[in-house]
Coordinates of C-alpha atoms in Angstrom, one line a residue:
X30 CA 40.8 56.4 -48.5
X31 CA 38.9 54.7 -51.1
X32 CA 36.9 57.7 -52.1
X33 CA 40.8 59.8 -52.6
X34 CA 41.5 57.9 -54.7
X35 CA 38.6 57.7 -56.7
X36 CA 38.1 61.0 -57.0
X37 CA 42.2 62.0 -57.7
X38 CA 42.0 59.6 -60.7
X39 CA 39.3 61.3 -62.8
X40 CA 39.6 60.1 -66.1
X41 CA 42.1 56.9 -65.6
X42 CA 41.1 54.3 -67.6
X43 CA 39.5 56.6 -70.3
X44 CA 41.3 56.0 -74.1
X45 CA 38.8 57.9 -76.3
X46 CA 37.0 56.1 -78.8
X47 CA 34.9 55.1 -76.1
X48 CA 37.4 52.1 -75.1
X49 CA 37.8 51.5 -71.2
X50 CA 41.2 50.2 -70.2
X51 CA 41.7 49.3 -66.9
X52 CA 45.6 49.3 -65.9
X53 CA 46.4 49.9 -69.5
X54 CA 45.4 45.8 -70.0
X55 CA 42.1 44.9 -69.8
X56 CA 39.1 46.0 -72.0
X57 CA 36.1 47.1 -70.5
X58 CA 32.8 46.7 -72.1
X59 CA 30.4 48.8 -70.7
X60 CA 27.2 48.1 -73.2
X61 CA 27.9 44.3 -72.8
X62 CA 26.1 43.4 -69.1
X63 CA 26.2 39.9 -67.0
X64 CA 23.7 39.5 -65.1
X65 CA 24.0 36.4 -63.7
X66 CA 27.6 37.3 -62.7
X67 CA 26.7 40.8 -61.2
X68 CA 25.5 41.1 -57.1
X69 CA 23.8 43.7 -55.3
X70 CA 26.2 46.5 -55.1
X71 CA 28.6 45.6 -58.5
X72 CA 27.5 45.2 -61.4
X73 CA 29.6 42.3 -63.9
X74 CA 29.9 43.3 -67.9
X75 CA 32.3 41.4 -70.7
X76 CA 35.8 42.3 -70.1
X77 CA 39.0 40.6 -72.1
X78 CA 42.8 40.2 -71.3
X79 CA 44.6 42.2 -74.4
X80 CA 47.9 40.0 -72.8
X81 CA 45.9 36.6 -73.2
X82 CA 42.8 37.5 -75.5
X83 CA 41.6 33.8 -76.0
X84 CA 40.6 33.8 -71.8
X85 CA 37.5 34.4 -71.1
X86 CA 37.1 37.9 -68.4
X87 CA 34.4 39.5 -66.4
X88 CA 35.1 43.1 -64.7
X89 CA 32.6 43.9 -61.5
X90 CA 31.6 48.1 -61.1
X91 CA 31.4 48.1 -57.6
X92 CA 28.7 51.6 -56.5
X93 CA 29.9 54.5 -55.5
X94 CA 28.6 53.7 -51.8
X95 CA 29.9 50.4 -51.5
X96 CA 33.7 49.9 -51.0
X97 CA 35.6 46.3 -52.2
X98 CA 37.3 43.9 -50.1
X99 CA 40.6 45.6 -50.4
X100 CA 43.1 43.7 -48.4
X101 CA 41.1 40.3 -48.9
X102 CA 42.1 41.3 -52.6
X103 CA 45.2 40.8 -51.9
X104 CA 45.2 37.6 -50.1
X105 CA 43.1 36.0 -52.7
X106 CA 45.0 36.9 -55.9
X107 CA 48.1 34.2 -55.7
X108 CA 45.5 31.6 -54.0
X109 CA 45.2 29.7 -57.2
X110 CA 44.7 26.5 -55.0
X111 CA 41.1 28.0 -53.9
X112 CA 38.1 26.2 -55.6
X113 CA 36.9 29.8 -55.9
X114 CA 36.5 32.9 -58.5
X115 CA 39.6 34.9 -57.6
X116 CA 40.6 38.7 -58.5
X117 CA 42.9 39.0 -61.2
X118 CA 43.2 42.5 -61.0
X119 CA 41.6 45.5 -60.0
X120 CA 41.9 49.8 -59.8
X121 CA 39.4 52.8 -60.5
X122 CA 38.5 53.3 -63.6
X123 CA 36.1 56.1 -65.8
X124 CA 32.7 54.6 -66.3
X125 CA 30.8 56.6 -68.7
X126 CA 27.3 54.7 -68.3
X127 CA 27.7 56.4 -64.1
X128 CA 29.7 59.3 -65.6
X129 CA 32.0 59.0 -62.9
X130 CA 35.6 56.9 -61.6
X131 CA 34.7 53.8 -60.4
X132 CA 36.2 51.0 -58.6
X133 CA 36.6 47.7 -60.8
X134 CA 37.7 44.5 -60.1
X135 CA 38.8 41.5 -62.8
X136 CA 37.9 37.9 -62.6
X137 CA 37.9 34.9 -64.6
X138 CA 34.9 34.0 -66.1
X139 CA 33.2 30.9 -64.9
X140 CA 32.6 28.0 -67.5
X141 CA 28.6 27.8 -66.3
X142 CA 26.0 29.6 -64.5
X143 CA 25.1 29.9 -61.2
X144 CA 23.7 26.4 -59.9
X145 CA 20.4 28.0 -58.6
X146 CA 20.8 31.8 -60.5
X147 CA 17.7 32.4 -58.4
X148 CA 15.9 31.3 -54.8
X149 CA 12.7 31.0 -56.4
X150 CA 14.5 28.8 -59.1
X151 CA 14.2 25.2 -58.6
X152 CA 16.8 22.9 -59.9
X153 CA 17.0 18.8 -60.2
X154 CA 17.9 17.4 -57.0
X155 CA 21.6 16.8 -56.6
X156 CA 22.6 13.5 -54.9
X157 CA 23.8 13.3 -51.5
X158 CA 27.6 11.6 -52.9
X159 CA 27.7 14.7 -55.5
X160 CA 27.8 17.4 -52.8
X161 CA 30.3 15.9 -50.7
X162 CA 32.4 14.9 -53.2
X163 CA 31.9 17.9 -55.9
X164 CA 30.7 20.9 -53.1
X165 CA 31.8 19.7 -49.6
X166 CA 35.2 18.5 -50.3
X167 CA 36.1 21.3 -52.3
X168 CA 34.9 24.1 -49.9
X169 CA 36.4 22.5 -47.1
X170 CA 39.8 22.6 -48.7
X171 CA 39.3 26.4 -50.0
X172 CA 38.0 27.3 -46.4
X173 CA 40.9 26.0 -44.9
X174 CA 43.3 28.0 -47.1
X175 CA 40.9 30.9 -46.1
X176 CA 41.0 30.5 -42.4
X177 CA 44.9 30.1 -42.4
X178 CA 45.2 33.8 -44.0
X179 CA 42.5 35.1 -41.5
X180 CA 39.7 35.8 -44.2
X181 CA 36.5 34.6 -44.6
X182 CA 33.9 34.1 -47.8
X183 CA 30.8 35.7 -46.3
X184 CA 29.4 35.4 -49.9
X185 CA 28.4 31.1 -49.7
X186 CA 25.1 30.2 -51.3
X187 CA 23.6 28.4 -54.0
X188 CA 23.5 31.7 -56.8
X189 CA 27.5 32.1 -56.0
X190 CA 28.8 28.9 -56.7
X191 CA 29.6 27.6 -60.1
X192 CA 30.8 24.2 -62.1
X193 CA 33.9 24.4 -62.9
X194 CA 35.5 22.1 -65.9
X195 CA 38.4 22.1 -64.3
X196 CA 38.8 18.4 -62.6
X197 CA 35.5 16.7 -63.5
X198 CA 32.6 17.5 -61.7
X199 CA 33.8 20.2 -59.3
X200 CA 31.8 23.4 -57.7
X201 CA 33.7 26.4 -57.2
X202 CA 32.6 29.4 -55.0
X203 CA 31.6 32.7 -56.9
X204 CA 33.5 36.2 -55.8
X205 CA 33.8 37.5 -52.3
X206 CA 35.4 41.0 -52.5
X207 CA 33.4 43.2 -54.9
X208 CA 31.0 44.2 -51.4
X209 CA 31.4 43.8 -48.0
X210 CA 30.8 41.2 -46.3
X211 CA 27.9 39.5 -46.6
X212 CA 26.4 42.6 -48.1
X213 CA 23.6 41.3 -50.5
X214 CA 23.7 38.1 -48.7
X215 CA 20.1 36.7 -48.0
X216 CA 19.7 36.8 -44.4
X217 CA 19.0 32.8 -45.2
X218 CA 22.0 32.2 -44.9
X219 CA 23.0 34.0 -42.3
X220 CA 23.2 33.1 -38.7
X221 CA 20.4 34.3 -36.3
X222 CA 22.8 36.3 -35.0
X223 CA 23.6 37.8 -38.3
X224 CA 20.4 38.3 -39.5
X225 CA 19.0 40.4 -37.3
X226 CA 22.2 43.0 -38.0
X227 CA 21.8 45.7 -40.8
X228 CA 23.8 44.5 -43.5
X229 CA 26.1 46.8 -44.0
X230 CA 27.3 45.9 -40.2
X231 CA 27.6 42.5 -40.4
X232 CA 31.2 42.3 -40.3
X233 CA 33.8 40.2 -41.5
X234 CA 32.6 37.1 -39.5
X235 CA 34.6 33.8 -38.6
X236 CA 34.8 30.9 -40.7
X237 CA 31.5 29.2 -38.4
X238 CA 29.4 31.7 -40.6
X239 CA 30.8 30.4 -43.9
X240 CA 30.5 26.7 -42.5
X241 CA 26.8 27.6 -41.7
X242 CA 26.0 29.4 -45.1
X243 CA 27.8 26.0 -46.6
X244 CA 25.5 24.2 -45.0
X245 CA 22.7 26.0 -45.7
X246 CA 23.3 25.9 -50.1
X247 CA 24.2 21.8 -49.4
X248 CA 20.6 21.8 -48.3
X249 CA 18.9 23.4 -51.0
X250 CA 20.9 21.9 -53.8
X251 CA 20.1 18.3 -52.0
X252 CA 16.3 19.4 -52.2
X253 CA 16.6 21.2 -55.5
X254 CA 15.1 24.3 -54.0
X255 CA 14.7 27.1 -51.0
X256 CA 11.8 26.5 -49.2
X257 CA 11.7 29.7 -47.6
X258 CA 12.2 31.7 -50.7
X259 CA 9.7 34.7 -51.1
X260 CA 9.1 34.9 -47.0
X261 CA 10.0 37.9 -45.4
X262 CA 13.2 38.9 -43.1
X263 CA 11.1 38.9 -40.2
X264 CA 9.5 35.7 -41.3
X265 CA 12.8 33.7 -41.7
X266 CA 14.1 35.1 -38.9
X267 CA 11.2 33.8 -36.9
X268 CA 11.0 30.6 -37.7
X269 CA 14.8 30.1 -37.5
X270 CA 14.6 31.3 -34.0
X271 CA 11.3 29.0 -33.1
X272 CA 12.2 26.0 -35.4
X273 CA 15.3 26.4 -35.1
X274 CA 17.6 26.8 -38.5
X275 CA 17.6 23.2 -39.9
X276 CA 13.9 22.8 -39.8
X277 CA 13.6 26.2 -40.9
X278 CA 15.2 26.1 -44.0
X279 CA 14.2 22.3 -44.7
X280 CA 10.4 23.4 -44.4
X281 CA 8.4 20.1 -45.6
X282 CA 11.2 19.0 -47.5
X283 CA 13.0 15.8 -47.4
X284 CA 16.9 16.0 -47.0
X285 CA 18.8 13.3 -48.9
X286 CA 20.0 11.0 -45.8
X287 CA 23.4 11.4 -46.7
X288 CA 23.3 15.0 -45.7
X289 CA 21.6 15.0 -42.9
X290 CA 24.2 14.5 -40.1
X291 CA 26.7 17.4 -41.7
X292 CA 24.1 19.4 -42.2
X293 CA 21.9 19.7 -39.3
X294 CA 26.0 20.2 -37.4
X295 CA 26.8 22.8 -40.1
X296 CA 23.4 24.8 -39.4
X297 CA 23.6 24.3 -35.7
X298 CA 22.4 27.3 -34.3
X299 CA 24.3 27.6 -30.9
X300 CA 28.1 28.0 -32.2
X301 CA 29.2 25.8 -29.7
X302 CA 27.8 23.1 -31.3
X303 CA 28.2 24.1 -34.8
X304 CA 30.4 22.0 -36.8
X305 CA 33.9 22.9 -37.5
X306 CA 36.5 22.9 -40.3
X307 CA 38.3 19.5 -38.7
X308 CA 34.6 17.9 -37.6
X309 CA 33.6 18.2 -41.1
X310 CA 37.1 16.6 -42.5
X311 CA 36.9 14.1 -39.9
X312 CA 33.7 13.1 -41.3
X313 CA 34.2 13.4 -44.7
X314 CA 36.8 10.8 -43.9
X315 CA 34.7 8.5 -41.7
X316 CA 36.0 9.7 -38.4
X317 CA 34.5 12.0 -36.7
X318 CA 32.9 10.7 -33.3
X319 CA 31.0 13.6 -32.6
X320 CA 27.0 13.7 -33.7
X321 CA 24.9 16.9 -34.4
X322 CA 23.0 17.8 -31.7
X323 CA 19.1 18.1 -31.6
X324 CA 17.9 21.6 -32.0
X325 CA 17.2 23.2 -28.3
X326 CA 14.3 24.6 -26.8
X327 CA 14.3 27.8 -25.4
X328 CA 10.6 28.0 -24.3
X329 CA 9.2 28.5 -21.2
X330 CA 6.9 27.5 -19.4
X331 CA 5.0 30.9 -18.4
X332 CA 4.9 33.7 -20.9
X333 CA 6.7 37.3 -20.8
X334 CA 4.8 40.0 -21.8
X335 CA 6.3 42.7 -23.5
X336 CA 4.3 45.9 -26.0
X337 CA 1.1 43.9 -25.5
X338 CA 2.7 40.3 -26.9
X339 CA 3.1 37.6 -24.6
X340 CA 6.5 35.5 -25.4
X341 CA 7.7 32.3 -24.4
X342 CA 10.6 31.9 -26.8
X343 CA 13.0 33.5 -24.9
X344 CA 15.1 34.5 -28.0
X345 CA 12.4 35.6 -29.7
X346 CA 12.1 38.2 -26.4
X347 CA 15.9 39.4 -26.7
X348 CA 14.9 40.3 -30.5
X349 CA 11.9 42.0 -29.9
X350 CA 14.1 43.6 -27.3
X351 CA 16.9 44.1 -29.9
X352 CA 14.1 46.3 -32.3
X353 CA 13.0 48.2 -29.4
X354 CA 15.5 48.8 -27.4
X355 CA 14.2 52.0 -25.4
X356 CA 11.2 50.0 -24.5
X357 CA 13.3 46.8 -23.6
X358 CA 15.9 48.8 -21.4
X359 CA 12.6 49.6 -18.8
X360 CA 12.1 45.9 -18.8
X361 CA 15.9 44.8 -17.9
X362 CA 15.8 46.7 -15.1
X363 CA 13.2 45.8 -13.9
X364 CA 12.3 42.6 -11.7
X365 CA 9.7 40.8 -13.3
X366 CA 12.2 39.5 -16.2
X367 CA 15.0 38.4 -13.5
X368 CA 12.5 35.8 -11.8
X369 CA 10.9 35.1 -15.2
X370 CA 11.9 31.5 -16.8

């Protein structure tokens, strides 16, 4: 549908002269780039508000292969309670530099950088009492207002959040339509589960992924960096699935003990035991009776050997099985695997 469109508005946005309009009211600047405000998939460039020319604008180019949160769009734009970057506006538009209509979407632009712009950037510690109060309290509010319109962020981590002057001291997620979800998202922070999907098939997710990616950037901005930055897919995903995701992601790392208990619940790697929305508010409130529960172990005693490689991690077997599926579907049916534990 998406593409229609696209391709019936040829020239829309085109004024000669070179200026860009997008719905005859904001002015695209195609020569003027952001890159700390663009993501894989959408480019960000200096836009303006001919309506309100003193605010400061941004305009994301999504690619011609990726296609926008649409109807999230929608949801977002009146949410003005969010701590979040929302759409302002959006529609195809001509883009010279891709000589072709693209699809471009409005924003606010945020009064600061990213916190961490990149994983291998390390930052100064934050305090334990400035991420509740500045991140935790926040997100949990903007989550909330997410969960009640059946959306979800899918875009939570360090290099998409932003201070905001607005309040004090108060952290603000970055966009969460310009892609799909979690398209571009560092498979850090995504679940297990997650991870191992392509990203374009990740899906829209639940709320539990957001809580876990929350949890994830509260860790790194506690340790003032990403321990497992630079490590491959297969790498993370390993030692997530062996360590479990906590000790994963802490590495040798000390986590401020004020974060510990919400984090080690938001990173949880059985979603049963994951932390919720209300656990977290109960907490943040002195409440909650509930404690995070040790990482389990899902080794074995005796090994399973599959393609020459003995396991005893048993979901460290179901993704090898997941990557070789042909191979795996000989073993399922087979009656070494049913007596093997």
């Amino acid at each position: 549908m998406e593409d229609d469109v696209l391709e019936s508005a040829e020239q829309i946005g085109a004024t000669g002269d070179d200026e860009i309009l997008l719905n005859d009211r904001y002015r695209l600047v195609p020569d003027a780039p952001l890159p700390d405000l663009g993501t894989p998939g959408a480019r960000a460039f200096v836009a303006s508000d001919l309506k309100s020319p003193n605010d400061s604008m941004f305009v994301r180019i999504c690619e011609p292969s990726i296609f926008p949160r649409v109807e999230a769009m929608v949801q977002l734009k009146n949410l003005r309670e969010a701590y979040a970057i929302i759409p302002e506006d959006w529609g195809p538009v001509y883009w010279p530099p891709l000589g072709r209509t693209s699809f471009a979407i409005i924003f606010r632009r945020p009064n600061n950088p990213p916190i961490m712009p990149t994983l291998k950037t390390a930052i100064q510690k934050i305090d334990a009492d400035t991420i509740i109060k500045s991140l935790l309290v926040p997100a949990l509010k903007t989550l909330t207002l997410f969960d009640r319109r059946k959306i979800t962020h899918r875009a939570i981590r360090p290099g998409n959040v932003f201070e905001s002057g607005m309040d004090g001291k108060i952290f603000v997620f970055g966009d969460c339509v310009s892609v799909p979800p979690a398209w571009g998202q560092s498979i850090i922070f995504e679940t297990i589960e997650s991870a191992m999907a392509p990203a374009m098939a990740r899906g829209k997710g639940t709320i539990s992924d957001d809580i876990y990616a929350l949890g994830a950037t509260m860790l790194f901005l506690g340790i003032g960096c990403c321990p497992l930055a630079g490590k491959s897919d297969k790498e993370i995903i390993r030692a997530k699935i062996e360590q479990g995701s906590f000790t994963a992601l802490l590495g040798k790392e000390v986590v401020p003990g004020g974060l510990r208990e919400p984090v080690r619940g938001m990173l949880a790697d059985d979603p049963s035991d994951r932390w919720t929305l209300d656990d977290l508010v109960q907490w943040t409130h002195g409440t909650l009776r509930r404690s995070a529960r040790p990482t389990r172990d899902f080794r074995t005693d005796r090994p399973f050997k599959f393609r020459e490689i003995e396991f005893r991690n048993t979901r460290m077997l179901a993704a090898s099985f997941g990557r070789r599926w042909k191979e795996a579907a000989k073993e399922i049916r087979g009656k070494e695997l049913m007596t093997w534990t």
